């Protein structure tokens, strides 16, 4: 092998490892650059506005709860391009108060869901309660093992009362009959639309139903004769609409740092491709937002981030390839 591949003697092993690495790594995806930037600027909001105006940007505002990080938008830059921008506005990095700048790249994120339809006995009057097979493992009528002791927690009074959860997804139907009772506007916003309304965008394909379903799994009202029962049916529930558009580092950072002194738990059922060959995780802004959350969120107790492990079993995928769950 050493002579065949041009690797002299002692480098044989390195060559083999390099070849194996080349086989294991997925085909590189083309980066898609947006016309949005994340910029860290010292000096406050006024200084950020001055710099934005000087170089033709619009300052959308602070990125979530990240101090000194601002969301800049440039209308004359192509919305989506395989080439990073090298226009006049690139000189912004030479400003003394600009400590860091990053053109935002579109990240592929896949929603994670599970379907079930088995029926079991009931004691809630919600019609879908009998179909929640995991809750009925103790009935010896379904071959499953319940490890979470959910009913035991309920009997001890742990039903989510006084807890605030927000769903990071494609939006939630705040007017849904099973969510209205527990909906919390202070735990909700629309990162995609840059407003405070998390209502999903409706279309013929009904593709933006995922967040509402996730919210129902967490905090659907119990014993209201409608639909299902949430696992924490007395919790307050909100939603951050952030998957219905280009997902960038900035979008993720805004989402995981939304109102961290009010929201206790951030729940996300999405992530990189579960295809068994994708290795991906949070980029710099999101990593900083996570760190700030666990250090300072929830009034110093630390924000709790809950992530779905994924649907990659059939592809022999592993959580260690996912920088969000791992």
PDB file of C-alpha atoms in Angstrom:
ATOM      1  CA  UNK A   1       0.000   0.000   0.000  1.00  0.00           C
ATOM      2  CA  UNK A   2       2.838   2.382   0.857  1.00  0.00           C
ATOM      3  CA  UNK A   3       4.345   2.339  -2.629  1.00  0.00           C
ATOM      4  CA  UNK A   4       1.034   2.115  -4.456  1.00  0.00           C
ATOM      5  CA  UNK A   5      -0.445   5.210  -2.873  1.00  0.00           C
ATOM      6  CA  UNK A   6       2.762   7.203  -2.580  1.00  0.00           C
ATOM      7  CA  UNK A   7       2.965   6.871   1.205  1.00  0.00           C
ATOM      8  CA  UNK A   8       6.421   5.851   2.424  1.00  0.00           C
ATOM      9  CA  UNK A   9       6.709   3.111   5.080  1.00  0.00           C
ATOM     10  CA  UNK A  10       5.744   4.728   8.400  1.00  0.00           C
ATOM     11  CA  UNK A  11       2.829   6.619   6.843  1.00  0.00           C
ATOM     12  CA  UNK A  12       0.991   3.440   5.781  1.00  0.00           C
ATOM     13  CA  UNK A  13      -1.403   3.582   8.719  1.00  0.00           C
ATOM     14  CA  UNK A  14      -2.119   7.262   8.183  1.00  0.00           C
ATOM     15  CA  UNK A  15      -2.947   6.582   4.554  1.00  0.00           C
ATOM     16  CA  UNK A  16      -5.364   3.810   5.500  1.00  0.00           C
ATOM     17  CA  UNK A  17      -7.072   6.055   8.037  1.00  0.00           C
ATOM     18  CA  UNK A  18      -7.316   8.868   5.510  1.00  0.00           C
ATOM     19  CA  UNK A  19      -8.862   6.555   2.950  1.00  0.00           C
ATOM     20  CA  UNK A  20     -11.330   5.193   5.476  1.00  0.00           C
ATOM     21  CA  UNK A  21     -12.177   8.721   6.546  1.00  0.00           C
ATOM     22  CA  UNK A  22     -12.880   9.642   2.956  1.00  0.00           C
ATOM     23  CA  UNK A  23     -15.247   6.700   2.648  1.00  0.00           C
ATOM     24  CA  UNK A  24     -17.084   7.475   5.875  1.00  0.00           C
ATOM     25  CA  UNK A  25     -17.551  11.191   5.387  1.00  0.00           C
ATOM     26  CA  UNK A  26     -20.772  12.180   3.593  1.00  0.00           C
ATOM     27  CA  UNK A  27     -20.717  14.013   0.307  1.00  0.00           C
ATOM     28  CA  UNK A  28     -20.254  17.704   1.081  1.00  0.00           C
ATOM     29  CA  UNK A  29     -23.433  19.708   0.711  1.00  0.00           C
ATOM     30  CA  UNK A  30     -23.229  23.037  -1.083  1.00  0.00           C
ATOM     31  CA  UNK A  31     -23.473  25.923   1.352  1.00  0.00           C
ATOM     32  CA  UNK A  32     -26.297  28.368   0.744  1.00  0.00           C
ATOM     33  CA  UNK A  33     -25.581  31.884   1.988  1.00  0.00           C
ATOM     34  CA  UNK A  34     -28.374  34.296   2.912  1.00  0.00           C
ATOM     35  CA  UNK A  35     -28.555  38.098   3.012  1.00  0.00           C
ATOM     36  CA  UNK A  36     -28.628  38.083   6.808  1.00  0.00           C
ATOM     37  CA  UNK A  37     -25.618  38.598   9.082  1.00  0.00           C
ATOM     38  CA  UNK A  38     -24.884  38.159  12.755  1.00  0.00           C
ATOM     39  CA  UNK A  39     -22.611  40.903  14.067  1.00  0.00           C
ATOM     40  CA  UNK A  40     -21.098  41.411  17.504  1.00  0.00           C
ATOM     41  CA  UNK A  41     -20.686  45.120  18.203  1.00  0.00           C
ATOM     42  CA  UNK A  42     -19.467  46.843  21.345  1.00  0.00           C
ATOM     43  CA  UNK A  43     -21.110  50.130  22.249  1.00  0.00           C
ATOM     44  CA  UNK A  44     -24.807  49.378  22.396  1.00  0.00           C
ATOM     45  CA  UNK A  45     -27.791  49.628  20.083  1.00  0.00           C
ATOM     46  CA  UNK A  46     -27.072  53.158  18.862  1.00  0.00           C
ATOM     47  CA  UNK A  47     -23.585  52.162  17.726  1.00  0.00           C
ATOM     48  CA  UNK A  48     -25.000  49.088  15.990  1.00  0.00           C
ATOM     49  CA  UNK A  49     -27.504  51.291  14.151  1.00  0.00           C
ATOM     50  CA  UNK A  50     -24.762  53.703  13.095  1.00  0.00           C
ATOM     51  CA  UNK A  51     -22.600  50.940  11.653  1.00  0.00           C
ATOM     52  CA  UNK A  52     -25.558  49.277   9.948  1.00  0.00           C
ATOM     53  CA  UNK A  53     -26.594  52.531   8.277  1.00  0.00           C
ATOM     54  CA  UNK A  54     -23.032  53.354   7.197  1.00  0.00           C
ATOM     55  CA  UNK A  55     -22.662  50.101   5.263  1.00  0.00           C
ATOM     56  CA  UNK A  56     -26.175  49.786   3.864  1.00  0.00           C
ATOM     57  CA  UNK A  57     -27.545  47.282   6.378  1.00  0.00           C
ATOM     58  CA  UNK A  58     -30.778  47.303   8.343  1.00  0.00           C
ATOM     59  CA  UNK A  59     -30.386  46.462  12.019  1.00  0.00           C
ATOM     60  CA  UNK A  60     -33.248  44.064  12.817  1.00  0.00           C
ATOM     61  CA  UNK A  61     -32.314  44.038  16.505  1.00  0.00           C
ATOM     62  CA  UNK A  62     -30.550  42.023  19.168  1.00  0.00           C
ATOM     63  CA  UNK A  63     -30.253  38.285  18.524  1.00  0.00           C
ATOM     64  CA  UNK A  64     -32.438  36.714  21.186  1.00  0.00           C
ATOM     65  CA  UNK A  65     -30.901  37.180  24.618  1.00  0.00           C
ATOM     66  CA  UNK A  66     -27.328  37.437  23.298  1.00  0.00           C
ATOM     67  CA  UNK A  67     -25.903  40.734  24.523  1.00  0.00           C
ATOM     68  CA  UNK A  68     -24.052  42.808  21.867  1.00  0.00           C
ATOM     69  CA  UNK A  69     -25.035  40.412  19.038  1.00  0.00           C
ATOM     70  CA  UNK A  70     -27.178  42.011  16.315  1.00  0.00           C
ATOM     71  CA  UNK A  71     -29.157  40.759  13.338  1.00  0.00           C
ATOM     72  CA  UNK A  72     -28.199  42.732  10.204  1.00  0.00           C
ATOM     73  CA  UNK A  73     -30.054  42.490   6.899  1.00  0.00           C
ATOM     74  CA  UNK A  74     -28.801  43.694   3.495  1.00  0.00           C
ATOM     75  CA  UNK A  75     -31.525  44.143   0.877  1.00  0.00           C
ATOM     76  CA  UNK A  76     -29.122  44.465  -2.085  1.00  0.00           C
ATOM     77  CA  UNK A  77     -27.478  41.119  -1.451  1.00  0.00           C
ATOM     78  CA  UNK A  78     -28.871  38.029  -3.170  1.00  0.00           C
ATOM     79  CA  UNK A  79     -31.296  36.273  -0.831  1.00  0.00           C
ATOM     80  CA  UNK A  80     -29.794  32.827  -1.430  1.00  0.00           C
ATOM     81  CA  UNK A  81     -26.412  32.211  -3.046  1.00  0.00           C
ATOM     82  CA  UNK A  82     -23.782  29.470  -3.152  1.00  0.00           C
ATOM     83  CA  UNK A  83     -21.137  32.204  -2.872  1.00  0.00           C
ATOM     84  CA  UNK A  84     -20.485  34.233   0.243  1.00  0.00           C
ATOM     85  CA  UNK A  85     -20.889  37.974  -0.182  1.00  0.00           C
ATOM     86  CA  UNK A  86     -17.775  40.019  -0.881  1.00  0.00           C
ATOM     87  CA  UNK A  87     -19.457  43.369  -1.586  1.00  0.00           C
ATOM     88  CA  UNK A  88     -18.845  46.790  -0.098  1.00  0.00           C
ATOM     89  CA  UNK A  89     -20.504  45.769   3.149  1.00  0.00           C
ATOM     90  CA  UNK A  90     -17.682  43.267   3.782  1.00  0.00           C
ATOM     91  CA  UNK A  91     -15.652  46.264   4.959  1.00  0.00           C
ATOM     92  CA  UNK A  92     -17.862  46.358   8.044  1.00  0.00           C
ATOM     93  CA  UNK A  93     -15.459  43.915   9.685  1.00  0.00           C
ATOM     94  CA  UNK A  94     -12.808  46.666   9.701  1.00  0.00           C
ATOM     95  CA  UNK A  95     -14.889  48.833  12.050  1.00  0.00           C
ATOM     96  CA  UNK A  96     -13.147  49.082  15.467  1.00  0.00           C
ATOM     97  CA  UNK A  97     -16.362  48.299  17.364  1.00  0.00           C
ATOM     98  CA  UNK A  98     -17.132  45.206  15.270  1.00  0.00           C
ATOM     99  CA  UNK A  99     -15.758  42.211  17.174  1.00  0.00           C
ATOM    100  CA  UNK A 100     -17.190  39.419  15.025  1.00  0.00           C
ATOM    101  CA  UNK A 101     -19.337  39.001  11.904  1.00  0.00           C
ATOM    102  CA  UNK A 102     -20.894  35.949  10.275  1.00  0.00           C
ATOM    103  CA  UNK A 103     -22.950  35.718   7.092  1.00  0.00           C
ATOM    104  CA  UNK A 104     -25.778  33.314   7.814  1.00  0.00           C
ATOM    105  CA  UNK A 105     -25.841  29.922   6.100  1.00  0.00           C
ATOM    106  CA  UNK A 106     -28.987  27.822   5.589  1.00  0.00           C
ATOM    107  CA  UNK A 107     -28.936  24.678   7.743  1.00  0.00           C
ATOM    108  CA  UNK A 108     -30.971  21.588   6.897  1.00  0.00           C
ATOM    109  CA  UNK A 109     -33.183  20.584   9.810  1.00  0.00           C
ATOM    110  CA  UNK A 110     -35.579  17.619   9.830  1.00  0.00           C
ATOM    111  CA  UNK A 111     -38.700  17.371  11.988  1.00  0.00           C
ATOM    112  CA  UNK A 112     -38.864  14.309  14.230  1.00  0.00           C
ATOM    113  CA  UNK A 113     -42.191  12.632  14.843  1.00  0.00           C
ATOM    114  CA  UNK A 114     -43.776   9.293  15.692  1.00  0.00           C
ATOM    115  CA  UNK A 115     -47.155   7.863  14.688  1.00  0.00           C
ATOM    116  CA  UNK A 116     -49.218   5.378  16.688  1.00  0.00           C
ATOM    117  CA  UNK A 117     -52.823   4.147  16.552  1.00  0.00           C
ATOM    118  CA  UNK A 118     -53.280   1.347  19.114  1.00  0.00           C
ATOM    119  CA  UNK A 119     -56.203   1.594  21.536  1.00  0.00           C
ATOM    120  CA  UNK A 120     -56.335   0.723  25.251  1.00  0.00           C
ATOM    121  CA  UNK A 121     -58.720   1.255  28.207  1.00  0.00           C
ATOM    122  CA  UNK A 122     -59.427   4.805  29.375  1.00  0.00           C
ATOM    123  CA  UNK A 123     -60.030   6.887  32.471  1.00  0.00           C
ATOM    124  CA  UNK A 124     -59.698  10.362  30.949  1.00  0.00           C
ATOM    125  CA  UNK A 125     -62.635  11.491  28.823  1.00  0.00           C
ATOM    126  CA  UNK A 126     -60.371  12.766  26.027  1.00  0.00           C
ATOM    127  CA  UNK A 127     -61.125  10.597  22.962  1.00  0.00           C
ATOM    128  CA  UNK A 128     -57.481  10.003  21.991  1.00  0.00           C
ATOM    129  CA  UNK A 129     -56.439   8.940  25.491  1.00  0.00           C
ATOM    130  CA  UNK A 130     -57.024   5.229  24.755  1.00  0.00           C
ATOM    131  CA  UNK A 131     -54.634   5.473  21.787  1.00  0.00           C
ATOM    132  CA  UNK A 132     -51.729   6.575  23.981  1.00  0.00           C
ATOM    133  CA  UNK A 133     -50.338   3.037  24.156  1.00  0.00           C
ATOM    134  CA  UNK A 134     -47.220   4.005  26.109  1.00  0.00           C
ATOM    135  CA  UNK A 135     -49.414   5.107  29.013  1.00  0.00           C
ATOM    136  CA  UNK A 136     -51.069   1.700  29.191  1.00  0.00           C
ATOM    137  CA  UNK A 137     -48.099  -0.657  29.282  1.00  0.00           C
ATOM    138  CA  UNK A 138     -49.008  -1.678  32.835  1.00  0.00           C
ATOM    139  CA  UNK A 139     -52.340  -3.059  31.576  1.00  0.00           C
ATOM    140  CA  UNK A 140     -50.509  -6.110  30.153  1.00  0.00           C
ATOM    141  CA  UNK A 141     -52.400  -5.605  26.907  1.00  0.00           C
ATOM    142  CA  UNK A 142     -49.515  -4.211  24.897  1.00  0.00           C
ATOM    143  CA  UNK A 143     -45.937  -5.532  24.606  1.00  0.00           C
ATOM    144  CA  UNK A 144     -44.149  -2.416  25.859  1.00  0.00           C
ATOM    145  CA  UNK A 145     -42.210  -1.301  28.902  1.00  0.00           C
ATOM    146  CA  UNK A 146     -42.916   2.094  30.428  1.00  0.00           C
ATOM    147  CA  UNK A 147     -39.726   3.459  31.990  1.00  0.00           C
ATOM    148  CA  UNK A 148     -40.860   7.013  32.709  1.00  0.00           C
ATOM    149  CA  UNK A 149     -43.402   6.287  35.485  1.00  0.00           C
ATOM    150  CA  UNK A 150     -45.628   9.076  34.205  1.00  0.00           C
ATOM    151  CA  UNK A 151     -48.777   7.998  36.026  1.00  0.00           C
ATOM    152  CA  UNK A 152     -46.748   7.622  39.212  1.00  0.00           C
ATOM    153  CA  UNK A 153     -45.582  11.224  38.827  1.00  0.00           C
ATOM    154  CA  UNK A 154     -49.161  12.375  38.242  1.00  0.00           C
ATOM    155  CA  UNK A 155     -50.314  10.632  41.418  1.00  0.00           C
ATOM    156  CA  UNK A 156     -47.650  12.566  43.342  1.00  0.00           C
ATOM    157  CA  UNK A 157     -48.986  15.826  41.948  1.00  0.00           C
ATOM    158  CA  UNK A 158     -46.383  16.446  39.223  1.00  0.00           C
ATOM    159  CA  UNK A 159     -48.574  17.518  36.317  1.00  0.00           C
ATOM    160  CA  UNK A 160     -46.609  20.509  35.039  1.00  0.00           C
ATOM    161  CA  UNK A 161     -48.269  23.102  37.247  1.00  0.00           C
ATOM    162  CA  UNK A 162     -46.280  26.374  37.395  1.00  0.00           C
ATOM    163  CA  UNK A 163     -43.902  25.164  34.666  1.00  0.00           C
ATOM    164  CA  UNK A 164     -43.498  27.033  31.356  1.00  0.00           C
ATOM    165  CA  UNK A 165     -42.540  25.081  28.234  1.00  0.00           C
ATOM    166  CA  UNK A 166     -41.961  26.443  24.757  1.00  0.00           C
ATOM    167  CA  UNK A 167     -41.920  24.366  21.573  1.00  0.00           C
ATOM    168  CA  UNK A 168     -39.232  25.317  19.039  1.00  0.00           C
ATOM    169  CA  UNK A 169     -40.768  24.271  15.733  1.00  0.00           C
ATOM    170  CA  UNK A 170     -42.939  25.389  12.803  1.00  0.00           C
ATOM    171  CA  UNK A 171     -45.403  27.259  15.051  1.00  0.00           C
ATOM    172  CA  UNK A 172     -48.323  26.231  17.254  1.00  0.00           C
ATOM    173  CA  UNK A 173     -52.055  26.823  16.922  1.00  0.00           C
ATOM    174  CA  UNK A 174     -52.615  28.963  19.997  1.00  0.00           C
ATOM    175  CA  UNK A 175     -56.394  28.826  19.370  1.00  0.00           C
ATOM    176  CA  UNK A 176     -56.520  25.019  19.299  1.00  0.00           C
ATOM    177  CA  UNK A 177     -59.237  23.785  21.732  1.00  0.00           C
ATOM    178  CA  UNK A 178     -56.751  21.492  23.476  1.00  0.00           C
ATOM    179  CA  UNK A 179     -54.078  24.210  23.849  1.00  0.00           C
ATOM    180  CA  UNK A 180     -56.044  27.404  24.553  1.00  0.00           C
ATOM    181  CA  UNK A 181     -56.377  26.690  28.265  1.00  0.00           C
ATOM    182  CA  UNK A 182     -52.623  26.364  28.793  1.00  0.00           C
ATOM    183  CA  UNK A 183     -51.324  28.758  26.118  1.00  0.00           C
ATOM    184  CA  UNK A 184     -48.729  31.291  27.297  1.00  0.00           C
ATOM    185  CA  UNK A 185     -48.127  34.301  25.050  1.00  0.00           C
ATOM    186  CA  UNK A 186     -44.969  35.240  26.976  1.00  0.00           C
ATOM    187  CA  UNK A 187     -43.437  31.919  25.905  1.00  0.00           C
ATOM    188  CA  UNK A 188     -44.248  32.510  22.240  1.00  0.00           C
ATOM    189  CA  UNK A 189     -42.877  34.369  19.246  1.00  0.00           C
ATOM    190  CA  UNK A 190     -42.353  34.095  15.494  1.00  0.00           C
ATOM    191  CA  UNK A 191     -38.674  34.177  14.544  1.00  0.00           C
ATOM    192  CA  UNK A 192     -39.489  33.475  10.885  1.00  0.00           C
ATOM    193  CA  UNK A 193     -41.903  36.399  10.658  1.00  0.00           C
ATOM    194  CA  UNK A 194     -40.166  38.634  13.212  1.00  0.00           C
ATOM    195  CA  UNK A 195     -43.266  39.111  15.377  1.00  0.00           C
ATOM    196  CA  UNK A 196     -44.846  37.631  18.508  1.00  0.00           C
ATOM    197  CA  UNK A 197     -47.531  35.421  16.955  1.00  0.00           C
ATOM    198  CA  UNK A 198     -46.521  31.725  16.724  1.00  0.00           C
ATOM    199  CA  UNK A 199     -49.485  30.687  14.563  1.00  0.00           C
ATOM    200  CA  UNK A 200     -48.306  28.333  11.787  1.00  0.00           C
ATOM    201  CA  UNK A 201     -48.537  29.173   8.106  1.00  0.00           C
ATOM    202  CA  UNK A 202     -51.364  27.160   6.611  1.00  0.00           C
ATOM    203  CA  UNK A 203     -51.109  25.654   3.133  1.00  0.00           C
ATOM    204  CA  UNK A 204     -52.645  22.846   1.086  1.00  0.00           C
ATOM    205  CA  UNK A 205     -50.032  20.308   2.167  1.00  0.00           C
ATOM    206  CA  UNK A 206     -50.576  21.036   5.880  1.00  0.00           C
ATOM    207  CA  UNK A 207     -46.828  20.695   6.386  1.00  0.00           C
ATOM    208  CA  UNK A 208     -46.714  23.017   9.402  1.00  0.00           C
ATOM    209  CA  UNK A 209     -48.643  20.813  11.820  1.00  0.00           C
ATOM    210  CA  UNK A 210     -45.608  19.398  13.610  1.00  0.00           C
ATOM    211  CA  UNK A 211     -45.215  22.080  16.282  1.00  0.00           C
ATOM    212  CA  UNK A 212     -48.878  21.951  17.291  1.00  0.00           C
ATOM    213  CA  UNK A 213     -48.668  18.183  17.700  1.00  0.00           C
ATOM    214  CA  UNK A 214     -45.537  18.511  19.819  1.00  0.00           C
ATOM    215  CA  UNK A 215     -47.278  21.120  21.983  1.00  0.00           C
ATOM    216  CA  UNK A 216     -50.219  18.756  22.449  1.00  0.00           C
ATOM    217  CA  UNK A 217     -47.948  15.935  23.547  1.00  0.00           C
ATOM    218  CA  UNK A 218     -46.578  18.216  26.247  1.00  0.00           C
ATOM    219  CA  UNK A 219     -49.523  20.249  27.508  1.00  0.00           C
ATOM    220  CA  UNK A 220     -52.859  19.350  25.907  1.00  0.00           C
ATOM    221  CA  UNK A 221     -55.585  19.965  28.498  1.00  0.00           C
ATOM    222  CA  UNK A 222     -56.920  16.889  30.288  1.00  0.00           C
ATOM    223  CA  UNK A 223     -60.541  15.861  30.786  1.00  0.00           C
ATOM    224  CA  UNK A 224     -61.972  18.423  28.388  1.00  0.00           C
ATOM    225  CA  UNK A 225     -63.534  15.776  26.121  1.00  0.00           C
ATOM    226  CA  UNK A 226     -61.328  16.912  23.267  1.00  0.00           C
ATOM    227  CA  UNK A 227     -58.521  15.166  21.431  1.00  0.00           C
ATOM    228  CA  UNK A 228     -55.709  14.009  23.737  1.00  0.00           C
ATOM    229  CA  UNK A 229     -53.948  14.447  27.091  1.00  0.00           C
ATOM    230  CA  UNK A 230     -50.597  16.191  27.478  1.00  0.00           C
ATOM    231  CA  UNK A 231     -47.842  14.520  29.459  1.00  0.00           C
ATOM    232  CA  UNK A 232     -47.711  17.688  31.604  1.00  0.00           C
ATOM    233  CA  UNK A 233     -51.333  18.715  31.192  1.00  0.00           C
ATOM    234  CA  UNK A 234     -51.162  21.579  33.705  1.00  0.00           C
ATOM    235  CA  UNK A 235     -48.025  23.194  32.247  1.00  0.00           C
ATOM    236  CA  UNK A 236     -48.109  26.507  30.437  1.00  0.00           C
ATOM    237  CA  UNK A 237     -47.220  26.072  26.769  1.00  0.00           C
ATOM    238  CA  UNK A 238     -45.848  28.440  24.159  1.00  0.00           C
ATOM    239  CA  UNK A 239     -44.285  28.126  20.757  1.00  0.00           C
ATOM    240  CA  UNK A 240     -41.448  29.647  18.773  1.00  0.00           C
ATOM    241  CA  UNK A 241     -42.066  29.540  15.027  1.00  0.00           C
ATOM    242  CA  UNK A 242     -38.594  29.023  13.554  1.00  0.00           C
ATOM    243  CA  UNK A 243     -38.619  26.010  11.189  1.00  0.00           C
ATOM    244  CA  UNK A 244     -40.878  27.523   8.500  1.00  0.00           C
ATOM    245  CA  UNK A 245     -38.107  29.238   6.552  1.00  0.00           C
ATOM    246  CA  UNK A 246     -34.343  29.217   6.203  1.00  0.00           C
ATOM    247  CA  UNK A 247     -32.835  27.838   9.404  1.00  0.00           C
ATOM    248  CA  UNK A 248     -29.538  29.553  10.194  1.00  0.00           C
ATOM    249  CA  UNK A 249     -27.289  29.799  13.227  1.00  0.00           C
ATOM    250  CA  UNK A 250     -28.946  33.113  14.041  1.00  0.00           C
ATOM    251  CA  UNK A 251     -32.468  31.664  13.796  1.00  0.00           C
ATOM    252  CA  UNK A 252     -31.538  28.832  16.150  1.00  0.00           C
ATOM    253  CA  UNK A 253     -29.804  31.178  18.606  1.00  0.00           C
ATOM    254  CA  UNK A 254     -32.815  33.507  18.745  1.00  0.00           C
ATOM    255  CA  UNK A 255     -35.070  30.531  19.383  1.00  0.00           C
ATOM    256  CA  UNK A 256     -33.137  28.806  22.162  1.00  0.00           C
ATOM    257  CA  UNK A 257     -32.588  32.128  23.955  1.00  0.00           C
ATOM    258  CA  UNK A 258     -36.140  33.479  23.752  1.00  0.00           C
ATOM    259  CA  UNK A 259     -37.333  35.011  27.050  1.00  0.00           C
ATOM    260  CA  UNK A 260     -35.018  32.829  29.186  1.00  0.00           C
ATOM    261  CA  UNK A 261     -36.153  34.255  32.520  1.00  0.00           C
ATOM    262  CA  UNK A 262     -39.762  33.241  31.834  1.00  0.00           C
ATOM    263  CA  UNK A 263     -39.413  29.985  29.905  1.00  0.00           C
ATOM    264  CA  UNK A 264     -38.277  27.016  31.989  1.00  0.00           C
ATOM    265  CA  UNK A 265     -38.013  24.297  29.337  1.00  0.00           C
ATOM    266  CA  UNK A 266     -37.254  24.535  25.605  1.00  0.00           C
ATOM    267  CA  UNK A 267     -38.449  21.478  23.681  1.00  0.00           C
ATOM    268  CA  UNK A 268     -37.191  20.698  20.167  1.00  0.00           C
ATOM    269  CA  UNK A 269     -38.208  17.731  18.021  1.00  0.00           C
ATOM    270  CA  UNK A 270     -35.933  18.337  15.048  1.00  0.00           C
ATOM    271  CA  UNK A 271     -32.290  18.218  14.108  1.00  0.00           C
ATOM    272  CA  UNK A 272     -29.788  17.316  11.387  1.00  0.00           C
ATOM    273  CA  UNK A 273     -30.573  14.524   8.921  1.00  0.00           C
ATOM    274  CA  UNK A 274     -30.899  11.116  10.602  1.00  0.00           C
ATOM    275  CA  UNK A 275     -29.446   9.376   7.556  1.00  0.00           C
ATOM    276  CA  UNK A 276     -26.532   7.663   9.281  1.00  0.00           C
ATOM    277  CA  UNK A 277     -23.920   9.785   7.522  1.00  0.00           C
ATOM    278  CA  UNK A 278     -24.561  13.364   8.660  1.00  0.00           C
ATOM    279  CA  UNK A 279     -22.546  14.882  11.498  1.00  0.00           C
ATOM    280  CA  UNK A 280     -23.819  18.323  12.448  1.00  0.00           C
ATOM    281  CA  UNK A 281     -24.543  20.468  15.465  1.00  0.00           C
ATOM    282  CA  UNK A 282     -24.962  24.012  16.768  1.00  0.00           C
ATOM    283  CA  UNK A 283     -22.799  26.782  15.306  1.00  0.00           C
ATOM    284  CA  UNK A 284     -21.124  29.587  17.353  1.00  0.00           C
ATOM    285  CA  UNK A 285     -24.174  31.769  18.092  1.00  0.00           C
ATOM    286  CA  UNK A 286     -26.321  28.839  19.153  1.00  0.00           C
ATOM    287  CA  UNK A 287     -23.551  27.377  21.285  1.00  0.00           C
ATOM    288  CA  UNK A 288     -23.237  30.727  23.048  1.00  0.00           C
ATOM    289  CA  UNK A 289     -27.019  30.878  23.517  1.00  0.00           C
ATOM    290  CA  UNK A 290     -27.018  27.384  25.044  1.00  0.00           C
ATOM    291  CA  UNK A 291     -24.213  28.326  27.424  1.00  0.00           C
ATOM    292  CA  UNK A 292     -25.941  31.544  28.473  1.00  0.00           C
ATOM    293  CA  UNK A 293     -29.159  29.601  29.029  1.00  0.00           C
ATOM    294  CA  UNK A 294     -27.712  26.906  31.266  1.00  0.00           C
ATOM    295  CA  UNK A 295     -25.686  29.469  33.220  1.00  0.00           C
ATOM    296  CA  UNK A 296     -28.156  32.347  33.597  1.00  0.00           C
ATOM    297  CA  UNK A 297     -31.586  31.215  32.364  1.00  0.00           C
ATOM    298  CA  UNK A 298     -34.527  30.441  34.639  1.00  0.00           C
ATOM    299  CA  UNK A 299     -33.383  33.132  37.067  1.00  0.00           C
ATOM    300  CA  UNK A 300     -30.014  31.522  37.617  1.00  0.00           C
ATOM    301  CA  UNK A 301     -31.242  27.930  37.898  1.00  0.00           C
ATOM    302  CA  UNK A 302     -30.427  27.266  34.248  1.00  0.00           C
ATOM    303  CA  UNK A 303     -32.669  26.751  31.233  1.00  0.00           C
ATOM    304  CA  UNK A 304     -33.588  23.155  30.427  1.00  0.00           C
ATOM    305  CA  UNK A 305     -33.192  22.069  26.790  1.00  0.00           C
ATOM    306  CA  UNK A 306     -34.954  18.869  25.686  1.00  0.00           C
ATOM    307  CA  UNK A 307     -34.146  17.397  22.266  1.00  0.00           C
ATOM    308  CA  UNK A 308     -35.648  14.503  20.304  1.00  0.00           C
ATOM    309  CA  UNK A 309     -33.129  11.717  19.732  1.00  0.00           C
ATOM    310  CA  UNK A 310     -34.191  11.219  16.115  1.00  0.00           C
ATOM    311  CA  UNK A 311     -35.690   8.708  13.715  1.00  0.00           C
ATOM    312  CA  UNK A 312     -32.483   7.264  12.307  1.00  0.00           C
ATOM    313  CA  UNK A 313     -32.661   3.711  13.606  1.00  0.00           C
ATOM    314  CA  UNK A 314     -33.394   2.248  10.194  1.00  0.00           C
ATOM    315  CA  UNK A 315     -30.349   4.030   8.795  1.00  0.00           C
ATOM    316  CA  UNK A 316     -28.202   2.883  11.735  1.00  0.00           C
ATOM    317  CA  UNK A 317     -27.849   6.517  12.742  1.00  0.00           C
ATOM    318  CA  UNK A 318     -26.502   7.370  16.195  1.00  0.00           C
ATOM    319  CA  UNK A 319     -27.173  10.257  18.580  1.00  0.00           C
ATOM    320  CA  UNK A 320     -23.446  10.905  18.886  1.00  0.00           C
ATOM    321  CA  UNK A 321     -23.531  12.305  15.329  1.00  0.00           C
ATOM    322  CA  UNK A 322     -26.100  14.913  16.420  1.00  0.00           C
ATOM    323  CA  UNK A 323     -24.570  17.866  18.231  1.00  0.00           C
ATOM    324  CA  UNK A 324     -27.926  18.872  19.714  1.00  0.00           C
ATOM    325  CA  UNK A 325     -28.907  15.610  21.408  1.00  0.00           C
ATOM    326  CA  UNK A 326     -25.318  14.672  22.242  1.00  0.00           C
TER     327      UNK A 326
END
